[in-house]
Amino acid sequence: MCGFVLLLNQAARRRRPSDPDPCAALAHRGPDAEGHLVLDGGDWRAELHFRRLAVVDLDPRSDQPFGSPERGVLVYNGEIYNVPRLRQLLRGRGVVFTTEGDTEVLYELLLQPDASRLLDQVDGMFAFALVLPDGEVRYGRDRLGVKPLYAASDPGGRLAALASEIEPLRAAGLAGGADPVAVAQGAMFLWTPPPRTGWQRVRAVPAGTVLAVRAPGYDEVSVHWRAGATAPVVDIGAAVRTAVARQLRADVTVGLLLSGGLDSTWLGVEMARHGFAGPSFAARPRTPAAGAEPFEDDAPYAARVARRLGLPLTWVDLDVDVLRRIPELVTTTEVPFGDPAAVALMQLSHAARGRATVLLSGLGVEELFLGYERYQAVRLLQRFPAWARPALSATGAVRAPRRYQGRADKFGRLLQLGARDWSWATQAYYSGREWAALSPHVGLDAVTERHREVAGGVLEAGGTPLAALAECDRRLFLPGLNLLYADRASMRASVELRVPFLGEPVVAAAFGAVAEDQLRLGDGKARFRAAAVASGVPQFVARRPKTGFGAPVRSLLREHGTRLWREVRRSSLFDDVFDRRTADRLVAQHVQGHRDRGLAVFGLLCAAVWWERNAVAGAGRAADVLSGYEAAAVG
C-alpha cells in the first residue's frame, strides 16, 4: 500500500532539483521508504516519485519505482491477493522472479503481450502507472476502484500528471480552479460522483480500466483494458472463504475492524478459522449521545461476538462530536464531501496504527448484495404501473409515524419521478424544487447528470430500475463515497484497509445473480445473509437491524447550529454557489425542530469549509469558526 506521483513533459521539465519532493504530501501513504526516477526520452520526459508502506516482502528489493528504463518502470499502489497463482502462470512463460512481493508479479504481468487478457485474472486492489521504454504510459485501477488514482490535464487537454491523491497535483499547479458543480454535488449527496473531484483539471481515473497515452504528446487516450464479465459463482460462502484466506496474507500484523454487525462478524468467523487471534478493534462512544436522538451503540454486539470467537478487543473511544472535526474531515477526504461516517474510521485507523498495519473491513457488502433501504423502495416502486405512481403520490397515501416521516416524504417524491431519476433521488438530500431555490447557479441537470447517464444506460439496455440503481451504486456511490473515505481515513494513519467482500470471488458471486434475487421486501441482502448464517454467523447478529456510524449530528446541530451558522453563513460559498436566504431557512427548519435536515446542514458546513480552503484566497472563516467551536467544546 503506497502512494505515487508521475509527472510528464512540461510538468516534469519545469520542476527544479531544489523544488520540494512531489510525494512529500503523500508521506502518510508510505512512511517506510521512498524512491524517485527521471526518464528522459529526448522529446518526452517522465518523473516517477513514490512512497512505500511495506506490507508484503519487506525487503528493499521490492521498493519502487520498480523495473528498468530498458523494459519499463512501474509505480503501484495496492495489493494483489492471488499472487501464488499468477506467479506460477508467469513462471510457466519463463519469467524468473527476484522478489517475493506482488509488485514484481504485477510488473511482469503488465509486460506480457496479452496483458489486457491477464488483468482479468488479477484478484486485488490496485492503481498503477507504467512507463514503457518509448515513453508510452499505461495507467489504471481495479474493477471497483478500491484504490484511488487521479489524472491532471494541462489546458490543452494533454495528460500532465497522475497521483494517488489530489494534493500533489494542486501543489504542482496542475489542478486548475474549483469546480462549482462538484461542490454542489457534495452538498446534494454528501459525496462527489466520479470522475469529478472538485477541481476543473483533475479527474478520477475510471475504475476497472487501464488507459494508454503515447509520447511525446500524451494527448490521445486509448483503452488498453476494461474489466470483463466475471464467471458466475453460486456459492457465496465458498467465495467469502476464498477471499478472506487470500487477504490475510501479509508480512506485517493484520487486524480486524469489528462492529458486531453481519459483515464484520462474518469476517471474524472466517479469520478465526485460520487461527486469527487479534488484534481486533471496536468502537464505542466516548460520551453519551446528545439530547434524545436515537443512537445505535455497536459496543454490546461487538463484545458479544468477540467473546463467542475468542478474540481480544481493543476499544476505541470515539469522539462523536463530529461538528468540531469538519476541518479534519475536509482535509482528509480532499473532494467535496460531507458524510460524518468517515470520522469514525479516521479515529479507528489512528488508534490501530502501531498495533496493526493492515485492517480488514466488511465494507462493500451493501452495494454488492443490495442491503440499503433505497433498494427496498425501488423494488416496491417497480410494482406500481408508471401511470399510477403520480396518482398515489397525489392522494397522500404514503403516511408514517413521525420518526419515519422523512422516509415517507422521500418515497412520495419518488412516486412523482421517472425511473431514470430514482438513482439520484434516493440518495439526494434535496428535492428538485428545493434544489432550484438553494442552487441558482448550478442546476439540477448538472448535479444529477452522471446518475442519469449510468441509470439510463441500464434502462435503455432493458434492465430494471433496481438494476439501474445497483449499477449507479457500484460505479458512482461505492468509489465516490465508501471506498474514497475508507482509503483516505486509513492511509492518513499509514494503515492499509483491505475489503475482502470486494475480492473477485465475492464480486463474481454478487454479479452472478439478477438484482431482484439479492433481496426480499423487508430483507435487504437476503442471499448474503442466508450464506452468512450457514457459515456460522449467529442469529443474534444476522437479525440485527442495519445501522451506520451513529454520530448525533441532528442533536448537535440543534444545540450549536444557531451559533455556528451565524458565522458560517458569511462564507463566499453563499454568494458564489448557493443562495444564502434559502440556506438560512433550511438551517432554521432543523434548529427549531420543524423538520429533520441535520445531514443536509452538515453537508453545507463541510461545503463552506471546502470552498474557503480551495476556491478563495486567504484563511477561511468557516474553518476558523469550527476551530473555535472545537476549542470551546474541549474546554
XYZ file of C-alpha atoms in Angstrom:
635
model
C 0.000 0.000 0.000
C 1.642 3.142 -1.157
C 1.354 6.476 -2.913
C 2.898 7.804 -6.102
C 3.138 10.780 -8.418
C 4.012 10.692 -12.123
C 4.843 13.990 -13.837
C 5.023 14.205 -17.622
C 6.671 16.591 -20.094
C 6.270 20.229 -19.021
C 5.095 19.272 -15.536
C 8.365 17.369 -15.156
C 10.637 19.773 -17.041
C 9.681 22.845 -15.049
C 10.497 21.145 -11.762
C 13.917 22.072 -10.407
C 16.044 19.713 -8.285
C 15.671 22.137 -5.372
C 11.865 22.021 -5.511
C 10.039 20.058 -2.780
C 9.541 16.341 -3.282
C 6.168 15.932 -5.085
C 5.477 12.950 -2.845
C 6.009 14.896 0.384
C 2.246 15.418 0.611
C 1.854 11.619 0.448
C 4.253 10.766 3.274
C 1.365 9.272 5.282
C 0.734 6.769 2.483
C 4.278 5.451 2.656
C 6.377 6.055 5.762
C 8.707 3.078 5.164
C 10.609 4.053 2.008
C 10.689 6.474 -0.894
C 12.008 6.409 -4.444
C 12.491 8.785 -7.358
C 13.415 8.251 -11.005
C 13.704 10.529 -14.048
C 13.226 9.118 -17.552
C 14.224 11.380 -20.443
C 13.450 10.275 -23.973
C 14.566 13.487 -25.630
C 11.157 14.579 -26.887
C 9.413 13.318 -23.762
C 10.171 13.299 -20.046
C 8.707 11.440 -17.074
C 9.406 11.766 -13.374
C 8.259 8.968 -11.038
C 8.028 9.619 -7.294
C 6.983 7.005 -4.778
C 6.275 6.407 -1.071
C 6.027 2.865 0.345
C 4.044 1.294 3.149
C 5.720 -2.115 3.317
C 3.190 -4.932 3.775
C 4.422 -7.873 1.655
C 8.134 -8.667 1.115
C 9.547 -6.002 3.398
C 12.978 -6.207 1.756
C 14.135 -3.075 -0.160
C 14.293 -5.186 -3.327
C 10.512 -4.597 -3.639
C 10.873 -0.814 -3.361
C 9.603 1.337 -6.201
C 9.863 2.736 -8.844
C 10.304 -0.859 -9.972
C 11.888 -2.113 -13.192
C 14.354 -0.603 -15.621
C 14.301 2.035 -18.385
C 15.108 -0.745 -20.876
C 11.943 -2.755 -20.075
C 9.662 -0.258 -18.347
C 9.227 1.319 -14.914
C 6.239 0.775 -12.602
C 4.763 2.649 -9.652
C 1.887 0.857 -7.991
C -0.431 1.213 -5.003
C -2.404 -1.735 -3.653
C -2.213 -5.472 -3.108
C -2.571 -8.472 -5.426
C -4.139 -11.317 -3.460
C -3.828 -14.263 -5.836
C -0.078 -13.813 -6.282
C 0.819 -17.552 -5.979
C -1.378 -18.460 -8.946
C -0.178 -15.560 -11.082
C 3.452 -16.246 -10.200
C 3.039 -19.864 -11.288
C 1.414 -18.772 -14.544
C 4.256 -16.375 -15.342
C 6.966 -18.867 -14.403
C 5.414 -21.183 -16.941
C 6.196 -18.484 -19.503
C 9.838 -18.324 -18.473
C 9.706 -15.373 -16.073
C 12.394 -15.525 -13.356
C 11.464 -13.627 -10.179
C 13.915 -11.808 -7.936
C 11.498 -10.845 -5.112
C 8.690 -12.407 -3.093
C 6.403 -9.411 -3.456
C 3.346 -8.684 -5.538
C 4.908 -5.626 -7.205
C 7.141 -7.738 -9.393
C 4.255 -10.070 -10.258
C 2.102 -7.167 -11.473
C 5.089 -5.681 -13.314
C 5.823 -8.878 -15.224
C 2.147 -9.438 -15.965
C 1.817 -5.959 -17.453
C 4.765 -6.603 -19.766
C 3.205 -9.738 -21.253
C 1.896 -9.422 -24.844
C -1.579 -10.442 -23.640
C -1.536 -8.270 -20.508
C -5.020 -6.947 -21.253
C -6.356 -10.511 -21.037
C -4.301 -11.450 -17.969
C -5.606 -8.475 -16.000
C -8.993 -10.196 -15.866
C -7.304 -12.915 -13.774
C -5.998 -10.498 -11.121
C -7.721 -10.537 -7.734
C -6.661 -7.393 -5.959
C -6.976 -3.698 -5.355
C -4.604 -1.664 -7.461
C -3.791 1.642 -9.077
C -0.633 1.880 -11.171
C 1.301 3.765 -13.814
C 3.775 2.003 -16.120
C 6.181 3.989 -18.291
C 7.444 1.927 -21.238
C 10.840 2.455 -22.947
C 9.299 4.511 -25.758
C 7.586 6.809 -23.251
C 4.102 5.314 -23.559
C 2.234 5.455 -20.240
C -0.297 2.832 -19.189
C -2.297 3.545 -16.060
C -5.417 2.191 -14.423
C -7.408 0.928 -11.454
C -9.018 -2.256 -10.183
C -12.540 -3.315 -11.126
C -14.432 -1.391 -8.426
C -11.973 1.431 -7.780
C -10.831 0.337 -4.317
C -7.579 2.228 -4.816
C -7.635 5.873 -5.939
C -5.933 7.362 -8.984
C -6.237 10.908 -10.314
C -5.225 12.371 -13.652
C -4.426 16.043 -14.250
C -4.578 17.534 -17.737
C -2.959 20.711 -18.999
C -5.080 23.480 -20.591
C -4.645 21.776 -23.968
C -6.140 18.517 -22.712
C -2.847 16.586 -22.611
C -2.125 14.254 -19.692
C 0.218 16.139 -17.373
C 0.371 14.014 -14.218
C -1.036 11.075 -12.273
C -1.197 10.771 -8.489
C -2.674 8.688 -5.685
C -4.163 11.783 -4.069
C -5.066 15.253 -5.293
C -2.834 17.402 -3.095
C 0.406 16.738 -5.068
C -1.367 17.833 -8.251
C -2.504 21.037 -6.577
C 0.967 21.664 -5.174
C 2.371 21.323 -8.701
C -0.111 23.906 -10.010
C -1.907 21.352 -12.181
C -5.387 21.259 -10.636
C -6.948 24.375 -12.141
C -9.794 26.255 -10.493
C -12.528 24.951 -8.221
C -15.415 23.115 -9.881
C -18.759 24.516 -8.626
C -20.676 21.502 -9.957
C -18.642 19.142 -7.777
C -19.179 21.373 -4.757
C -22.911 21.381 -5.449
C -22.885 17.591 -5.746
C -21.093 17.349 -2.415
C -23.964 19.258 -0.821
C -26.700 17.353 -2.648
C -25.349 13.844 -1.927
C -22.631 14.419 0.737
C -20.121 12.968 -1.753
C -18.853 13.755 -5.243
C -19.772 11.345 -8.069
C -16.665 10.447 -10.079
C -14.996 11.465 -12.265
C -15.410 14.969 -10.770
C -13.058 15.826 -7.919
C -13.670 19.473 -7.073
C -11.008 20.796 -9.469
C -11.600 21.559 -13.110
C -8.452 19.900 -14.479
C -8.358 16.834 -12.217
C -10.464 13.754 -12.845
C -10.675 10.381 -11.170
C -9.391 7.647 -13.486
C -12.301 5.283 -14.300
C -12.461 2.142 -12.185
C -11.956 -1.182 -13.924
C -9.960 0.419 -16.720
C -6.381 0.701 -17.971
C -5.740 3.623 -20.301
C -2.753 4.265 -22.572
C -1.239 7.538 -23.797
C 1.706 7.769 -26.177
C 4.724 10.029 -26.132
C 5.586 12.695 -26.945
C 2.232 14.484 -26.792
C 0.249 12.404 -24.289
C -2.858 13.840 -25.911
C -4.653 10.787 -27.318
C -6.047 8.379 -24.758
C -6.901 4.792 -25.702
C -8.394 1.961 -23.658
C -5.875 -0.820 -23.045
C -8.091 -2.901 -20.722
C -11.616 -2.796 -19.408
C -12.698 -5.263 -16.732
C -14.573 -8.141 -18.302
C -17.566 -10.050 -17.040
C -16.991 -12.301 -14.062
C -17.502 -16.058 -14.262
C -20.753 -16.976 -12.472
C -20.293 -18.143 -8.867
C -23.256 -19.587 -6.985
C -21.770 -20.417 -3.571
C -21.392 -17.137 -1.672
C -19.942 -18.897 1.359
C -17.134 -20.511 -0.635
C -16.397 -17.193 -2.334
C -16.099 -15.422 1.024
C -13.826 -18.129 2.421
C -11.516 -17.831 -0.579
C -11.408 -14.034 -0.434
C -10.690 -13.868 3.299
C -7.969 -16.530 3.100
C -6.231 -14.579 0.315
C -6.456 -11.235 2.075
C -4.997 -12.495 5.358
C -1.614 -12.812 3.636
C 0.859 -10.180 4.842
C 4.327 -9.864 6.339
C 3.043 -7.426 8.974
C 0.345 -7.619 11.653
C -3.221 -7.921 10.371
C -6.160 -6.697 12.449
C -9.960 -6.716 12.254
C -12.469 -3.871 12.494
C -15.346 -5.441 14.430
C -18.691 -3.687 14.785
C -20.775 -6.710 15.727
C -22.760 -6.312 12.518
C -23.374 -9.040 9.964
C -20.465 -8.210 7.666
C -17.655 -7.715 10.176
C -18.844 -10.720 12.199
C -18.619 -12.979 9.153
C -15.094 -11.695 8.585
C -14.262 -12.596 12.186
C -15.733 -16.082 11.769
C -13.630 -16.786 8.664
C -10.471 -15.241 10.116
C -10.852 -17.359 13.257
C -10.900 -20.489 11.071
C -7.377 -19.528 10.017
C -6.164 -19.085 13.585
C -6.593 -15.331 13.793
C -6.396 -14.232 17.427
C -6.350 -10.441 17.140
C -5.827 -7.614 17.311
C -9.434 -6.581 16.856
C -10.742 -3.044 17.176
C -14.232 -1.983 18.156
C -15.679 1.494 18.632
C -17.786 2.898 21.420
C -18.903 6.475 22.087
C -16.695 8.395 24.485
C -19.698 10.312 25.813
C -23.465 9.650 25.673
C -25.362 10.921 22.666
C -26.563 14.482 22.884
C -30.229 15.088 23.537
C -32.827 12.425 22.897
C -31.576 11.424 19.471
C -31.604 7.645 18.857
C -28.027 6.418 18.952
C -27.062 2.890 17.960
C -24.143 1.668 20.056
C -22.236 -1.198 18.419
C -20.266 -1.956 21.571
C -22.568 -4.601 23.152
C -22.779 -6.532 19.883
C -19.042 -6.319 19.237
C -18.293 -7.522 22.781
C -20.660 -10.478 22.441
C -19.192 -11.500 19.072
C -15.636 -11.195 20.387
C -16.446 -13.465 23.337
C -18.024 -16.020 21.028
C -14.996 -16.045 18.685
C -12.396 -15.785 21.450
C -10.980 -12.525 20.103
C -9.371 -9.944 22.392
C -10.838 -6.491 21.748
C -9.162 -3.125 21.778
C -11.794 -0.493 22.475
C -11.568 2.818 20.636
C -13.480 5.593 22.358
C -14.970 7.744 19.616
C -15.392 11.480 19.859
C -18.889 11.615 18.404
C -18.956 15.410 18.338
C -18.339 15.455 14.604
C -19.003 19.173 14.146
C -15.613 20.074 15.509
C -13.970 17.519 13.235
C -15.282 19.013 9.998
C -11.991 20.770 9.095
C -10.102 17.479 9.554
C -12.738 15.625 7.521
C -12.434 18.117 4.648
C -8.630 17.862 4.634
C -8.642 14.066 4.761
C -11.192 13.360 2.031
C -9.928 16.124 -0.352
C -13.014 16.160 -2.598
C -16.285 17.917 -1.660
C -17.609 15.511 0.956
C -19.906 15.575 3.962
C -20.612 12.101 5.330
C -19.886 12.017 9.091
C -19.377 8.238 8.949
C -15.836 8.917 7.769
C -14.984 10.422 11.151
C -15.346 7.063 12.899
C -12.916 5.337 10.551
C -10.456 8.214 10.891
C -10.407 7.669 14.649
C -10.302 3.866 14.428
C -7.397 3.924 11.966
C -5.310 6.253 14.108
C -5.976 4.089 17.156
C -4.980 0.912 15.298
C -1.683 2.274 13.943
C 1.175 0.750 15.920
C -0.767 -2.419 16.714
C -1.705 -3.399 13.145
C -0.502 -2.240 9.728
C -3.341 -3.972 7.866
C -7.020 -3.841 8.840
C -9.780 -5.984 7.367
C -13.183 -4.325 6.976
C -16.628 -5.548 5.946
C -17.176 -2.571 3.639
C -18.869 -3.071 0.267
C -21.494 -5.691 1.032
C -24.429 -3.267 0.925
C -23.645 -2.227 -2.646
C -22.859 -5.712 -3.995
C -25.751 -7.547 -2.341
C -28.275 -4.659 -2.138
C -28.569 -4.005 1.569
C -29.619 -0.355 1.677
C -33.208 0.722 2.272
C -33.292 2.506 -1.074
C -33.209 -0.858 -2.868
C -36.348 -1.878 -0.997
C -38.010 1.384 -2.019
C -37.185 0.975 -5.710
C -38.260 -2.657 -5.764
C -41.600 -1.588 -4.292
C -41.885 1.248 -6.820
C -41.422 -1.249 -9.649
C -44.650 -2.940 -8.607
C -46.713 0.165 -9.379
C -47.570 0.906 -13.015
C -45.951 4.102 -14.234
C -49.320 5.757 -14.776
C -50.387 5.055 -11.166
C -47.357 6.451 -9.341
C -48.208 10.172 -9.579
C -51.786 9.420 -8.589
C -50.641 7.538 -5.483
C -48.441 10.462 -4.513
C -51.270 12.964 -5.030
C -53.608 11.014 -2.724
C -51.151 11.340 0.157
C -51.272 7.581 0.582
C -47.757 7.496 1.987
C -48.241 8.019 5.716
C -45.880 7.144 8.525
C -45.171 7.807 12.205
C -43.164 10.970 12.880
C -39.805 9.191 13.229
C -40.268 7.702 9.730
C -41.802 10.767 8.117
C -38.575 11.704 6.311
C -38.504 8.331 4.558
C -42.173 8.590 3.706
C -41.684 12.066 2.248
C -38.825 10.821 0.068
C -40.893 7.864 -1.142
C -43.692 10.260 -2.027
C -41.232 12.312 -4.124
C -40.018 9.168 -5.877
C -43.585 8.400 -6.923
C -43.599 11.654 -8.870
C -40.355 10.899 -10.736
C -39.453 8.587 -13.582
C -37.245 5.524 -13.166
C -34.196 7.302 -14.615
C -34.358 9.752 -11.700
C -34.706 7.241 -8.880
C -30.981 6.539 -8.815
C -30.109 10.087 -7.750
C -33.303 10.928 -5.876
C -32.900 8.012 -3.443
C -29.550 9.499 -2.370
C -30.327 13.220 -2.516
C -30.852 15.461 0.499
C -32.995 17.908 -1.510
C -35.987 17.598 -3.794
C -35.801 19.160 -7.233
C -37.871 22.150 -6.086
C -35.699 22.698 -3.009
C -32.578 22.492 -5.112
C -33.797 25.142 -7.543
C -34.166 27.565 -4.624
C -30.877 26.666 -2.930
C -28.664 26.488 -6.030
C -29.469 29.202 -8.589
C -26.037 28.847 -10.243
C -25.738 25.047 -10.582
C -28.893 23.433 -11.882
C -30.332 20.025 -11.082
C -29.408 18.615 -14.507
C -25.703 19.304 -13.943
C -25.727 17.787 -10.452
C -27.568 14.603 -11.466
C -26.003 14.121 -14.897
C -23.776 11.147 -14.011
C -26.526 9.273 -12.173
C -28.931 9.747 -15.049
C -26.286 8.722 -17.570
C -25.453 5.450 -15.795
C -29.065 4.606 -14.945
C -30.206 5.485 -18.443
C -27.679 3.106 -19.981
C -29.059 0.195 -17.945
C -32.711 1.051 -18.628
C -32.129 1.505 -22.354
C -30.485 -1.920 -22.460
C -33.620 -3.479 -20.971
C -32.582 -3.531 -17.318
C -34.948 -2.893 -14.432
C -34.925 0.257 -12.290
C -33.482 -1.801 -9.426
C -30.632 -2.979 -11.654
C -30.050 0.643 -12.725
C -29.806 1.777 -9.106
C -27.424 -1.074 -8.278
C -25.202 -0.146 -11.228
C -25.150 3.510 -10.145
C -24.133 2.499 -6.661
C -21.336 0.234 -7.873
C -19.949 2.738 -10.364
C -20.556 6.005 -8.503
C -21.568 5.646 -4.853
C -19.120 2.878 -3.886
C -15.935 4.509 -5.276
C -17.172 8.059 -4.680
C -18.195 7.651 -1.043
C -17.349 4.487 0.881
C -14.143 3.476 -0.872
C -12.912 7.058 -1.012
C -13.197 7.728 2.694
C -12.000 4.191 3.530
C -8.784 4.828 1.628
C -8.241 8.368 2.895
C -9.065 7.686 6.543
C -6.884 4.583 6.791
C -3.946 5.852 4.744
C -3.892 9.140 6.645
C -2.891 6.927 9.602
C -0.470 4.860 7.452
C -2.712 1.798 7.688
C -3.785 -0.442 4.812
C -7.502 -1.203 4.747
C -8.482 -4.404 2.969
C -12.042 -5.198 1.932
C -12.416 -8.965 1.386
C -16.068 -8.686 0.365
C -14.901 -6.776 -2.710
C -12.464 -9.512 -3.682
C -13.003 -11.042 -7.120
C -14.572 -14.314 -5.848
C -17.251 -12.424 -3.897
C -17.829 -9.931 -6.711
C -18.453 -12.877 -9.029
C -20.986 -14.305 -6.568
C -22.815 -10.965 -6.424
C -22.774 -10.293 -10.160
C -23.948 -13.828 -10.871
C -27.496 -13.033 -9.729
C -30.008 -10.532 -11.035
C -30.689 -7.607 -8.728
C -34.193 -8.755 -7.758
C -32.805 -12.063 -6.424
C -30.411 -10.363 -3.992
C -33.133 -9.151 -1.633
C -36.683 -9.643 -0.488
C -39.045 -6.913 0.624
C -38.189 -6.323 4.248
C -34.943 -8.275 3.983
C -32.029 -6.496 2.322
C -29.092 -8.575 1.060
C -31.163 -11.714 1.715
C -28.845 -14.093 -0.202
C -25.798 -12.788 1.598
C -27.490 -13.009 4.997
C -28.519 -16.624 4.422
C -24.970 -17.558 3.390
C -23.556 -15.829 6.475
C -25.801 -17.811 8.825
C -24.909 -21.046 7.032
C -21.233 -20.189 7.539
C -21.563 -19.746 11.288
C -22.717 -16.179 11.904
C -25.022 -16.298 14.953
C -28.671 -15.392 14.645
C -28.452 -12.521 17.131
C -26.144 -10.833 14.623
C -27.963 -11.905 11.457
C -31.254 -10.451 12.681
C -29.738 -7.236 13.994
C -31.074 -4.147 12.154
C -28.538 -2.420 9.954
C -27.006 0.707 11.436
C -24.250 3.094 10.469
C -21.949 5.297 12.499
C -24.366 6.876 14.954
C -22.925 10.369 15.240
C -25.629 12.550 16.838
C -25.466 15.141 14.061
C -29.085 16.182 14.435
C -28.866 16.841 18.172
C -25.518 18.590 17.914
C -26.832 20.959 15.271
C -29.971 21.744 17.240
C -27.772 22.643 20.210
C -24.983 24.520 18.427
C -26.363 25.211 14.953
C -27.576 28.760 15.520
C -24.257 29.949 16.935
C -22.184 28.229 14.265
C -24.426 29.224 11.368
C -24.353 32.884 12.309
C -20.710 32.938 11.188
C -20.597 30.162 8.575
C -23.344 31.812 6.506
C -20.919 34.656 5.773
C -18.859 32.307 3.606
C -18.493 33.330 -0.028
C -19.936 29.921 -0.892
C -23.342 31.529 -0.342
C -22.513 34.226 -2.857
C -20.819 32.055 -5.483
C -22.785 28.776 -5.446
C -25.738 28.712 -3.034
C -28.489 31.129 -2.056
C -27.889 32.418 1.475
C -31.524 33.071 2.394
C -32.627 29.619 1.304
C -29.812 28.101 3.339
C -30.937 30.220 6.319
C -34.442 28.748 6.088
C -33.046 25.227 5.822
C -30.963 25.645 8.969
C -33.854 27.256 10.836
C -36.138 24.337 9.945
C -33.726 21.960 11.628
C -32.630 24.040 14.615
C -36.235 24.878 15.525
C -37.295 21.230 15.213
C -39.775 21.750 12.376
C -38.081 19.233 10.090
C -35.057 16.954 10.290
C -32.433 18.479 7.983
C -29.406 17.551 10.073
C -27.301 15.853 7.412
C -28.171 18.489 4.820
C -26.948 21.216 7.186
C -23.837 19.200 7.996
C -23.159 18.998 4.257
C -23.420 22.780 3.932
C -20.914 23.270 6.766
C -18.473 20.913 5.049
C -19.026 22.634 1.695
C -18.305 26.051 3.211
C -15.001 24.830 4.674
C -14.030 23.159 1.390
C -14.881 26.256 -0.677
C -12.943 28.642 1.521
C -9.894 26.386 1.624
C -9.783 25.637 -2.075
C -11.683 28.257 -4.073
C -10.877 31.584 -2.439
C -7.635 33.172 -1.311
C -6.807 33.524 2.359
C -7.877 31.722 5.507
C -11.489 30.558 5.575
C -13.869 31.969 8.153
C -15.912 28.764 8.280
C -12.898 26.705 9.336
C -11.991 29.353 11.920
C -15.464 29.168 13.440
C -15.363 25.395 13.672
C -11.884 25.512 15.173
C -13.181 27.965 17.753
C -16.122 25.690 18.416
C -13.696 22.834 18.994
C -11.696 24.856 21.484
C -14.860 25.866 23.325
C -16.200 22.317 23.360
C -12.948 20.795 24.571
C -12.551 23.491 27.199
